[in-house]
């Protein structure tokens, strides 16, 4: 670790709280991160516990952190010093993970949002899925539960599919009924799972098309850590005339929002410091 | 924001007017006044008034039930009666209210209709609604005008003739029979002059949003401003007085450089100026409004406040062309415009009122408003290159208002507006 200041970014989602501990200097370095499932608990308490967990694990105390920034639903985080919009943080997180990013697709539990950014990570435009849960990570999680699978298994499982069966792509309730019907027809689990990945990935491609996406596209959020989902997005992107090699996901994609918040935290702290000094 | 909201004189006037109307409706047995059930879009308030009859607007009752958190139960009552979840929630709320005794917003019973008058048929649901009312009030005469849609974006002389014939041959004779009074063109002429005066004032009021900061919110406060004309006061001297007072108060706000008044006091900083398409949600109206004023967002124009008349394009009731003018009013209502006309109107407003963005609140159960809204939004986005947003809710069914979903979408939209502003500045 160099002599950078230490910041924390915390992204409160509807299913998980993601926390990143960062050393911020000219060489930004992720010191540690933590992902905690909310499991019907109070998200504000889960957030506090996540912060304490990272501090304890790294032998730090809260006073060592110069700036704690929240994003997502993180306005409820008590110890935060500032809050950033999720599009800004996902964009910043993605530009840290990859160079020359043109589009970011935040694939979360509640919705998918495609974001067009400029070279410095500013948001130029965005499109997001409608209210229906059929385009969300929660949908994949629900179906996995019906099929008796852990969410961590579905990605790998989908890669084994030979003849995917795609459910309704417009309504989560209809899709769930389709899945029940597929099970009773004896469709294999990998084919069902691949089908639901296709259903969600179709929505991603639709959003990218409406933004006339081209260039490097980085997937972030919980679904970006699902190997089967990344693969399916690449396959459908190719069919839609996009270069699949330009679709990128990183092992840290799931914490991109928290990472972006931690980076913005460092930036804002330095700005505020500089302002205070000039006064 | 300041802590208290001062009651302006216009607010007191409006409360008195509306309270008085419902009192009058509660006293019809004693006064012998006849009651006409009709709808806001393309309404014939002036003609009803010229026969000394009183109008009742079921949509207004429904939205007030929504604001008073009573619509959920009324809707369930109508669903028990056999209406599907997909039926317009204004209809179900209205029918549920009737089934539960027809008690109006002031606690007084709304009298049964003496005439059912349908003067706008652009909304197919209205026809079905009236079929239901006919069953609920057997034997009550029905007057129905077929209002031609502005398919080619214009009102032709033939369309007006067609409407005038229906007024002459069907509506007026039925009104004469129900009211027991002869049609009096001179009386209608006086009423239409009041309407034109009121309409001039309304156009001026909604034009004050050209100012920066805008002195009013043309959507959330705008729905209160259009209350008197949409509840049957158009064509009355009281309405002209109310709008004169309101305009005076707004001009004073402009003079002092003040922003709009919200339920939590005066808005101190105008950060974003928006044009909104579609009706608001009534069941969570305050929460919905708060999502905007907390972000410093002011609505400088909304299509919904034109639902009872599009005066922006110059239309005024004309005392020298009685029935022709009433006909043109019916055909000129906002949802009777074709999609190109709606795009043009909204586009002009976005530019004229210097809006930073355009937002659609798409209403699940209102087909006449919601059909084509995505096309309208995309066309405006391409044409004007402004940030656009799309949220979904419902009129009076609380089950379709998802606070976190709307908040989430609005936050992304506001972020986009902020980014765009930074780039422009």
XYZ file of C-alpha atoms in Angstrom:
704
model
C 0.000 0.000 0.000
C 1.341 3.482 -0.847
C 0.667 6.567 1.277
C -2.836 7.108 -0.040
C -5.763 8.144 2.033
C -8.237 5.415 2.952
C -11.864 5.571 1.917
C -14.859 3.260 2.043
C -17.595 2.923 -0.568
C -20.789 1.134 0.350
C -23.468 0.089 -2.123
C -26.772 -0.906 -0.540
C -28.777 -2.949 -3.000
C -32.080 -4.737 -2.550
C -30.416 -8.140 -2.020
C -26.796 -7.448 -1.049
C -24.686 -4.806 0.649
C -21.336 -4.413 -1.079
C -18.482 -2.605 0.711
C -15.054 -1.657 -0.644
C -12.036 -0.460 1.338
C -9.770 1.616 -0.867
C -6.396 3.269 -0.819
C -6.833 6.457 -2.821
C -3.802 8.137 -4.337
C -2.423 8.397 -7.853
C -2.370 4.605 -7.722
C -5.784 3.560 -6.577
C -5.771 0.189 -4.865
C -8.613 -1.977 -3.602
C -7.496 -3.032 -0.117
C -10.409 -5.313 0.592
C -14.095 -5.807 -0.099
C -17.061 -7.500 1.507
C -20.364 -8.735 0.110
C -23.184 -9.434 2.555
C -26.648 -10.801 1.724
C -29.383 -8.803 3.432
C -31.662 -11.801 4.141
C -34.714 -9.905 5.416
C -32.589 -7.896 7.883
C -32.566 -4.132 8.255
C -30.225 -2.931 5.449
C -28.963 -0.045 7.615
C -27.786 -2.527 10.255
C -26.268 -4.820 7.624
C -24.401 -1.796 6.253
C -23.012 -0.862 9.666
C -21.945 -4.460 10.282
C -20.258 -4.616 6.886
C -18.261 -1.465 7.621
C -17.191 -2.802 11.019
C -16.304 -6.159 9.490
C -13.931 -4.586 6.967
C -12.387 -2.258 9.550
C -11.762 -5.071 12.041
C -10.413 -7.430 9.397
C -7.910 -4.802 8.275
C -6.966 -3.623 11.783
C -8.435 -0.197 11.186
C -10.760 2.054 13.134
C -13.427 4.327 11.667
C -11.215 7.403 12.267
C -8.667 5.979 9.795
C -11.236 6.428 7.019
C -11.128 9.953 5.609
C -14.410 9.658 3.729
C -17.168 7.056 3.671
C -19.477 7.339 0.651
C -22.681 5.480 -0.029
C -24.520 4.648 -3.226
C -27.606 2.690 -4.294
C -30.101 2.742 -1.425
C -27.277 3.782 0.869
C -28.789 7.043 2.033
C -29.740 5.209 5.224
C -26.079 4.456 6.092
C -25.542 6.399 9.296
C -21.787 6.989 9.123
C -21.666 8.095 5.503
C -20.212 11.495 4.694
C -21.663 11.703 1.214
C -23.949 9.850 -1.184
C -23.482 9.339 -4.939
C -26.024 8.287 -7.551
C -25.611 4.695 -8.655
C -25.078 5.502 -12.344
C -22.116 7.723 -11.412
C -20.573 5.092 -9.158
C -21.061 2.166 -11.534
C -19.559 4.241 -14.328
C -16.538 5.146 -12.191
C -16.136 1.579 -10.954
C -16.247 0.246 -14.521
C -13.655 2.759 -15.760
C -11.353 1.636 -12.948
C -11.735 -2.020 -13.878
C -11.280 -1.507 -17.638
C -9.838 1.069 -19.999
C -11.786 2.955 -22.660
C -15.256 2.040 -21.450
C -18.137 3.303 -23.607
C -21.123 1.631 -21.958
C -21.841 0.173 -18.548
C -24.664 -2.263 -17.884
C -25.637 -2.337 -14.213
C -27.349 -5.713 -13.756
C -28.878 -5.654 -10.319
C -31.559 -7.473 -8.364
C -34.341 -5.017 -9.219
C -33.553 -3.851 -12.742
C -31.015 -3.651 -15.536
C -29.736 -0.241 -16.530
C -27.580 0.444 -19.597
C -25.516 3.614 -19.253
C -23.649 5.468 -21.966
C -20.578 7.290 -20.660
C -17.878 9.547 -22.060
C -14.139 9.044 -21.794
C -13.984 10.489 -18.268
C -16.910 8.398 -17.035
C -19.622 11.067 -17.208
C -23.117 9.714 -17.830
C -24.388 10.768 -21.254
C -27.580 8.727 -21.504
C -29.249 5.690 -19.998
C -32.075 3.215 -20.522
C -33.541 0.884 -17.961
C -35.891 -2.085 -17.887
C -39.572 -1.569 -17.098
C -41.278 -2.212 -13.796
C -41.713 -5.939 -14.430
C -39.357 -8.196 -12.472
C -38.706 -10.359 -15.540
C -35.582 -8.329 -16.374
C -34.010 -8.520 -12.944
C -31.557 -10.557 -10.906
C -34.303 -11.253 -8.404
C -36.164 -13.082 -11.160
C -33.175 -15.403 -11.749
C -32.911 -15.949 -8.009
C -36.610 -16.817 -7.691
C -36.478 -19.318 -10.539
C -33.316 -20.881 -9.096
C -35.131 -21.348 -5.808
C -38.063 -23.092 -7.552
C -35.568 -25.394 -9.230
C -33.805 -26.146 -5.946
C -30.557 -24.486 -7.006
C -28.328 -22.050 -5.142
C -27.850 -18.763 -6.991
C -24.112 -19.540 -7.190
C -24.881 -22.703 -9.173
C -27.071 -21.322 -11.952
C -24.317 -19.758 -14.056
C -22.265 -22.942 -14.374
C -25.447 -24.965 -14.831
C -26.573 -22.837 -17.787
C -23.315 -23.548 -19.619
C -24.310 -27.225 -19.819
C -27.473 -26.484 -21.789
C -27.936 -28.155 -25.175
C -31.425 -27.003 -26.179
C -32.458 -23.959 -24.135
C -36.165 -23.312 -23.506
C -36.936 -19.618 -23.225
C -39.866 -18.511 -21.057
C -42.010 -15.392 -21.555
C -39.725 -12.396 -21.782
C -42.282 -9.798 -20.851
C -43.833 -10.918 -17.602
C -42.191 -12.551 -14.576
C -45.431 -14.211 -13.515
C -45.955 -15.746 -16.956
C -42.299 -16.788 -17.041
C -42.631 -18.546 -13.683
C -45.693 -20.400 -14.979
C -43.690 -21.341 -18.100
C -40.912 -22.736 -15.919
C -43.356 -24.862 -13.896
C -44.708 -26.178 -17.186
C -41.183 -26.925 -18.445
C -40.396 -28.922 -15.297
C -43.549 -30.999 -15.764
C -42.621 -31.581 -19.424
C -39.257 -32.991 -18.324
C -37.070 -30.220 -19.767
C -33.579 -30.524 -18.292
C -32.559 -28.068 -15.569
C -29.608 -26.661 -17.604
C -31.980 -25.943 -20.523
C -34.476 -24.165 -18.261
C -31.744 -22.176 -16.559
C -30.191 -21.198 -19.878
C -33.653 -20.119 -21.052
C -34.101 -17.696 -18.185
C -30.622 -16.296 -18.826
C -31.623 -15.727 -22.461
C -34.810 -14.023 -21.344
C -32.894 -11.504 -19.185
C -30.026 -11.111 -21.671
C -32.544 -10.271 -24.396
C -33.558 -7.289 -22.312
C -29.927 -6.220 -21.950
C -29.434 -6.327 -25.714
C -32.649 -4.377 -26.246
C -31.417 -1.622 -23.942
C -28.015 -1.563 -25.645
C -29.679 -1.376 -29.052
C -31.830 1.537 -28.013
C -28.654 3.372 -26.949
C -27.031 2.402 -30.272
C -24.249 0.810 -28.238
C -20.845 0.209 -29.726
C -17.318 -0.077 -28.330
C -16.458 -1.473 -24.908
C -19.400 -2.557 -22.790
C -18.738 -3.416 -19.143
C -21.215 -5.479 -17.145
C -21.485 -4.604 -13.458
C -23.737 -5.551 -10.547
C -24.642 -8.930 -9.119
C -25.596 -10.597 -12.401
C -22.212 -9.708 -13.886
C -20.634 -12.229 -11.510
C -22.769 -14.982 -13.045
C -20.557 -16.659 -15.637
C -23.602 -18.032 -17.500
C -25.195 -14.601 -17.764
C -22.017 -13.015 -19.130
C -21.736 -15.818 -21.658
C -25.388 -15.437 -22.714
C -25.096 -11.671 -23.119
C -22.045 -12.247 -25.342
C -23.906 -14.798 -27.473
C -26.914 -12.546 -27.975
C -24.693 -9.512 -28.568
C -23.029 -11.361 -31.419
C -26.411 -12.184 -32.927
C -27.289 -8.488 -32.647
C -24.169 -7.504 -34.589
C -22.038 -6.462 -31.607
C -18.519 -7.765 -31.068
C -18.775 -10.248 -28.143
C -15.137 -9.585 -27.216
C -16.163 -6.044 -26.343
C -18.509 -7.294 -23.630
C -16.438 -7.319 -20.465
C -16.986 -8.506 -16.925
C -14.480 -8.462 -14.075
C -14.328 -10.555 -10.890
C -14.928 -7.238 -9.084
C -17.883 -6.262 -11.306
C -20.266 -7.129 -8.479
C -18.719 -4.418 -6.287
C -18.374 -1.834 -9.088
C -20.899 0.513 -7.431
C -19.155 0.408 -4.048
C -15.791 0.727 -5.758
C -16.958 3.789 -7.685
C -18.329 5.308 -4.475
C -14.972 4.731 -2.724
C -13.093 6.381 -5.623
C -15.474 9.358 -5.673
C -15.063 9.534 -1.878
C -11.310 10.066 -2.301
C -11.831 12.596 -5.055
C -14.351 14.564 -3.020
C -12.210 14.444 0.136
C -9.238 15.927 -1.731
C -11.429 18.598 -3.322
C -12.882 19.591 0.041
C -9.412 19.637 1.568
C -8.028 21.790 -1.211
C -10.946 24.190 -0.822
C -10.436 24.388 2.935
C -6.727 25.102 2.463
C -7.345 27.858 -0.090
C -9.676 29.567 2.384
C -38.363 25.320 2.573
C -40.337 27.531 4.903
C -42.261 25.779 7.672
C -45.762 27.043 7.049
C -47.925 27.332 3.988
C -49.859 30.578 3.888
C -53.440 30.174 2.673
C -53.790 32.466 -0.314
C -57.123 34.163 -0.980
C -57.597 32.059 -4.117
C -57.310 28.849 -2.052
C -60.072 30.065 0.257
C -62.220 31.078 -2.711
C -61.770 27.679 -4.331
C -62.672 25.851 -1.139
C -65.834 27.950 -0.804
C -66.823 27.371 -4.431
C -66.389 23.602 -4.294
C -68.002 23.329 -0.876
C -70.926 25.383 -2.162
C -71.376 23.153 -5.198
C -71.531 19.970 -3.134
C -73.948 21.655 -0.723
C -76.115 22.615 -3.672
C -75.948 19.046 -4.910
C -76.983 17.828 -1.460
C -80.023 20.133 -1.551
C -81.450 19.217 -4.928
C -84.511 17.597 -3.381
C -85.441 20.943 -1.839
C -84.293 23.174 -4.708
C -85.693 20.930 -7.442
C -82.524 21.408 -9.503
C -81.801 18.636 -11.959
C -78.487 16.774 -11.987
C -76.418 15.776 -15.007
C -73.650 13.181 -14.766
C -70.982 13.897 -17.374
C -67.174 13.709 -17.878
C -64.392 16.288 -17.758
C -62.858 15.876 -21.258
C -65.045 17.684 -23.763
C -67.581 18.631 -21.102
C -70.596 20.803 -21.888
C -70.660 22.680 -18.560
C -71.994 25.848 -20.177
C -74.927 24.108 -21.811
C -75.792 22.327 -18.554
C -75.628 25.628 -16.658
C -77.813 27.346 -19.249
C -80.638 24.973 -18.222
C -79.953 25.678 -14.503
C -78.886 22.085 -14.005
C -75.935 20.930 -11.894
C -73.075 18.822 -13.254
C -71.513 15.855 -11.484
C -68.176 14.546 -12.747
C -67.560 10.919 -11.734
C -63.804 11.191 -12.454
C -63.527 14.102 -10.045
C -65.320 12.086 -7.369
C -62.960 9.181 -8.073
C -59.806 11.260 -7.820
C -61.004 12.863 -4.618
C -61.717 9.407 -3.211
C -58.169 8.480 -4.228
C -56.715 11.458 -2.370
C -58.823 10.596 0.681
C -57.472 7.009 0.580
C -60.957 5.582 0.005
C -60.565 4.427 -3.583
C -58.939 1.090 -2.680
C -62.112 -0.110 -0.927
C -64.392 1.256 -3.662
C -62.351 -0.542 -6.319
C -62.558 -3.816 -4.411
C -66.323 -3.335 -4.158
C -66.575 -2.914 -7.941
C -64.347 -5.958 -8.477
C -66.689 -7.981 -6.252
C -69.446 -6.808 -8.587
C -67.581 -8.433 -11.470
C -65.205 -5.807 -12.878
C -61.794 -7.111 -13.887
C -58.490 -5.827 -12.492
C -57.755 -4.337 -15.899
C -60.801 -2.056 -16.021
C -60.155 1.699 -15.650
C -59.849 2.413 -11.940
C -61.826 5.678 -12.187
C -64.770 3.569 -13.356
C -64.380 1.008 -10.593
C -63.873 3.660 -7.924
C -66.975 5.527 -9.108
C -69.114 2.407 -9.284
C -67.817 1.198 -5.909
C -68.671 4.588 -4.423
C -72.215 4.384 -5.795
C -72.602 0.864 -4.472
C -71.545 2.115 -1.045
C -74.061 4.963 -0.887
C -72.577 7.623 -3.223
C -71.241 9.858 -0.461
C -69.274 12.765 -1.952
C -65.985 14.293 -0.781
C -67.693 16.689 1.630
C -69.599 13.858 3.322
C -72.901 14.690 1.637
C -74.740 12.234 -0.550
C -74.437 12.964 -4.245
C -77.914 12.938 -5.796
C -78.879 10.420 -8.461
C -78.660 11.678 -12.047
C -81.604 13.073 -13.988
C -79.602 12.891 -17.203
C -76.501 10.984 -18.285
C -74.580 13.137 -20.770
C -71.622 11.705 -22.638
C -70.042 14.423 -24.769
C -66.670 12.838 -25.480
C -66.390 9.404 -27.024
C -62.640 9.349 -27.759
C -62.271 7.165 -24.685
C -64.013 3.841 -25.281
C -64.092 3.265 -21.528
C -66.419 6.252 -21.162
C -69.000 4.471 -23.331
C -68.754 1.345 -21.210
C -68.873 3.447 -18.045
C -72.148 4.991 -19.184
C -73.560 1.567 -20.024
C -72.912 0.652 -16.397
C -74.452 3.885 -15.139
C -77.513 3.143 -17.249
C -77.877 -0.177 -15.411
C -77.307 1.436 -12.042
C -79.877 4.179 -12.749
C -82.563 2.494 -14.857
C -84.877 4.825 -16.714
C -82.550 7.853 -16.604
C -82.298 9.345 -20.119
C -78.930 9.166 -21.854
C -77.624 11.791 -24.275
C -74.607 10.627 -26.209
C -72.595 12.613 -28.734
C -70.227 10.893 -31.073
C -67.140 13.143 -31.064
C -64.964 12.690 -34.182
C -61.279 12.089 -33.460
C -58.812 14.550 -34.995
C -57.275 11.827 -37.119
C -55.831 14.280 -39.626
C -54.843 16.808 -37.006
C -57.627 19.256 -37.751
C -61.263 20.079 -37.114
C -63.065 20.414 -40.428
C -66.322 22.272 -41.085
C -68.019 18.921 -41.707
C -66.929 17.624 -38.306
C -68.328 20.723 -36.611
C -71.630 20.442 -38.539
C -71.904 16.806 -37.492
C -71.447 17.768 -33.841
C -73.861 20.737 -34.029
C -76.571 18.485 -35.492
C -76.180 16.068 -32.576
C -76.440 18.941 -30.096
C -79.533 20.344 -31.820
C -81.335 17.078 -32.494
C -80.505 15.045 -29.431
C -78.761 16.777 -26.544
C -80.722 20.046 -26.353
C -84.192 18.410 -26.682
C -83.284 15.948 -23.919
C -82.014 18.773 -21.717
C -85.230 20.751 -22.357
C -87.302 17.732 -21.371
C -85.312 16.941 -18.216
C -85.014 20.533 -17.006
C -88.450 21.660 -18.097
C -86.867 24.806 -19.568
C -86.628 26.008 -23.172
C -83.171 26.440 -24.654
C -82.163 30.088 -24.176
C -79.425 31.178 -26.627
C -79.012 34.578 -24.919
C -78.377 32.947 -21.585
C -75.825 30.590 -23.139
C -74.165 33.561 -24.847
C -73.581 35.277 -21.504
C -72.225 32.067 -20.028
C -69.843 31.552 -22.952
C -68.500 35.073 -22.521
C -67.611 34.201 -18.930
C -65.963 31.008 -20.188
C -63.846 32.921 -22.678
C -62.763 35.391 -19.978
C -61.843 32.510 -17.667
C -59.959 30.730 -20.436
C -57.896 33.850 -21.154
C -56.880 33.957 -17.515
C -56.058 30.241 -17.385
C -53.839 30.540 -20.455
C -52.017 33.478 -18.834
C -51.634 31.621 -15.520
C -50.029 28.580 -17.107
C -47.841 30.851 -19.198
C -46.217 32.356 -16.088
C -43.968 29.280 -15.943
C -41.882 31.042 -18.593
C -40.347 32.885 -15.646
C -37.210 31.569 -13.972
C -37.810 30.506 -11.291
C -41.258 29.396 -12.239
C -43.762 30.891 -9.767
C -45.976 27.783 -9.916
C -45.767 24.050 -10.387
C -47.942 23.454 -13.437
C -48.657 19.805 -12.582
C -48.893 19.180 -8.853
C -50.279 22.632 -8.019
C -51.747 22.895 -11.515
C -54.299 20.206 -10.722
C -55.662 22.448 -7.972
C -55.708 25.442 -10.313
C -57.810 23.610 -12.874
C -60.166 22.354 -10.168
C -62.879 25.019 -10.557
C -63.110 24.760 -14.362
C -63.112 20.971 -14.264
C -65.749 20.691 -11.603
C -68.364 22.699 -13.465
C -67.605 26.362 -12.759
C -66.496 27.262 -16.270
C -68.906 29.914 -17.531
C -69.678 31.358 -14.096
C -68.702 34.797 -12.752
C -67.266 33.041 -9.659
C -64.751 31.221 -11.850
C -63.644 34.475 -13.480
C -63.207 36.037 -10.032
C -61.248 33.047 -8.778
C -58.846 33.061 -11.737
C -58.391 36.854 -11.542
C -57.366 36.466 -7.914
C -55.110 33.514 -8.633
C -53.410 35.341 -11.511
C -52.855 38.384 -9.296
C -51.226 36.219 -6.620
C -48.998 34.495 -9.159
C -47.904 37.806 -10.686
C -46.927 38.918 -7.201
C -44.798 35.807 -6.842
C -43.154 36.628 -10.179
C -42.494 40.194 -8.992
C -40.846 38.873 -5.828
C -38.887 36.235 -7.766
C -40.455 33.405 -5.746
C -40.645 29.757 -6.733
C -43.660 27.464 -6.359
C -45.458 26.683 -3.118
C -45.301 23.034 -2.047
C -47.047 21.236 0.854
C -43.872 21.886 2.884
C -43.669 25.561 2.037
C -41.928 27.585 -0.598
C -39.448 25.861 -2.861
C -36.182 27.719 -2.462
C -34.124 26.427 -5.351
C -35.340 25.512 -8.807
C -32.868 22.919 -10.049
C -34.758 21.245 -12.867
C -37.605 22.365 -15.100
C -39.728 19.561 -16.507
C -42.640 18.977 -18.860
C -44.794 16.032 -17.762
C -47.166 13.962 -19.866
C -49.970 11.943 -18.272
C -52.213 12.251 -15.225
C -50.749 12.112 -11.722
C -51.212 9.323 -9.215
C -53.870 10.366 -6.717
C -53.559 7.728 -3.988
C -50.022 8.801 -3.048
C -50.248 12.317 -4.442
C -48.254 14.020 -1.657
C -45.489 11.368 -1.656
C -45.348 11.565 -5.432
C -45.066 15.369 -5.398
C -42.411 15.223 -2.649
C -40.196 13.072 -4.864
C -40.016 16.060 -7.192
C -39.777 19.051 -4.877
C -37.164 17.334 -2.707
C -34.991 17.245 -5.825
C -35.751 20.861 -6.744
C -37.787 19.761 -9.767
C -40.544 22.064 -10.981
C -43.075 21.087 -13.608
C -43.340 24.010 -15.999
C -46.025 22.423 -18.141
C -48.149 19.293 -18.124
C -50.553 17.793 -20.587
C -52.842 16.687 -17.765
C -53.783 20.230 -16.801
C -55.096 20.573 -20.367
C -57.448 17.617 -20.010
C -60.398 19.953 -19.450
C -59.442 22.212 -22.363
C -56.445 23.097 -24.510
C -56.303 26.899 -24.338
C -52.633 27.107 -25.200
C -53.467 26.766 -28.898
C -55.812 29.765 -28.802
C -59.155 28.035 -28.428
C -61.779 30.099 -26.579
C -65.513 29.527 -26.255
C -67.101 32.010 -28.640
C -70.370 33.750 -27.607
C -71.065 34.498 -31.292
C -70.825 30.856 -32.378
C -72.702 29.065 -29.635
C -73.102 25.447 -30.716
C -70.161 25.510 -33.130
C -67.925 26.684 -30.348
C -69.149 24.005 -27.928
C -68.562 21.397 -30.650
C -65.028 22.583 -31.329
C -64.330 22.519 -27.613
C -65.412 18.855 -27.410
C -63.281 17.900 -30.403
C -60.273 19.902 -29.187
C -59.812 18.150 -25.866
C -56.276 16.871 -25.286
C -56.880 13.156 -25.697
C -58.824 13.818 -28.913
C -55.668 15.218 -30.541
C -53.698 12.811 -32.689
C -50.201 11.757 -31.645
C -48.447 14.230 -33.937
C -50.461 17.083 -32.478
C -49.576 15.926 -28.970
C -45.879 15.703 -29.888
C -45.986 19.202 -31.412
C -47.770 20.699 -28.423
C -45.406 19.099 -25.905
C -42.356 19.964 -28.013
C -43.369 23.630 -28.198
C -43.849 23.711 -24.462
C -40.484 22.089 -23.757
C -38.827 24.809 -25.810
C -40.975 27.740 -24.787
C -40.750 27.009 -21.065
C -37.046 26.100 -21.268
C -37.547 22.622 -19.819
C -34.494 20.536 -18.951
C -36.304 17.242 -19.459
C -39.499 15.432 -20.376
C -41.159 12.833 -18.184
C -44.050 10.462 -18.841
C -46.174 9.147 -15.986
C -47.892 6.307 -17.761
C -51.170 5.327 -16.170
C -51.933 1.629 -16.208
C -55.675 1.970 -16.459
C -55.991 5.001 -18.762
C -55.757 3.843 -22.356
C -56.762 7.159 -23.880
C -53.794 8.878 -22.259
C -51.253 6.067 -22.255
C -51.564 4.707 -25.801
C -48.716 6.161 -27.840
C -46.797 7.677 -24.922
C -43.607 5.733 -25.647
C -43.746 6.927 -29.238
C -44.316 10.509 -28.053
C -41.346 10.207 -25.696
C -38.961 8.731 -28.276
C -39.979 11.298 -30.888
C -39.336 14.177 -28.498
C -36.047 12.634 -27.393
C -34.832 12.360 -30.979
C -36.177 15.724 -32.071
C -35.077 17.870 -29.132
C -32.201 15.767 -27.757
C -33.341 16.214 -24.178
C -33.278 13.688 -21.322
C -36.516 11.747 -21.083
C -37.914 9.550 -18.342
C -40.734 7.037 -18.053
C -42.474 5.991 -14.861
C -45.613 3.951 -14.340
C -48.386 4.228 -11.788
C -52.158 4.394 -11.710
C -54.912 6.920 -11.121
C -56.697 5.704 -8.009
C -55.705 2.069 -7.483
C -53.177 2.101 -4.618
C -52.001 -1.380 -5.595
C -50.255 0.004 -8.652
C -48.176 2.657 -6.901
C -44.702 1.304 -6.184
C -42.848 4.044 -4.317
C -39.373 2.509 -4.466
C -39.695 1.695 -8.153
C -40.740 5.241 -9.021
C -38.083 6.748 -6.748
C -35.433 4.586 -8.336
C -36.429 5.653 -11.825
C -36.726 9.308 -10.918
C -33.280 9.302 -9.324
C -31.746 8.007 -12.538
C -33.687 10.611 -14.495
C -32.592 13.471 -12.217
C -29.013 12.273 -12.392
C -29.204 12.398 -16.160
C -30.571 15.939 -15.975
C -27.759 16.956 -13.659
C -25.101 15.478 -15.909
C -26.600 17.174 -18.931
C -26.644 20.507 -17.091
C -22.988 20.151 -16.092
C -22.082 19.484 -19.718
C -24.115 22.423 -21.011
C -22.828 24.800 -18.311
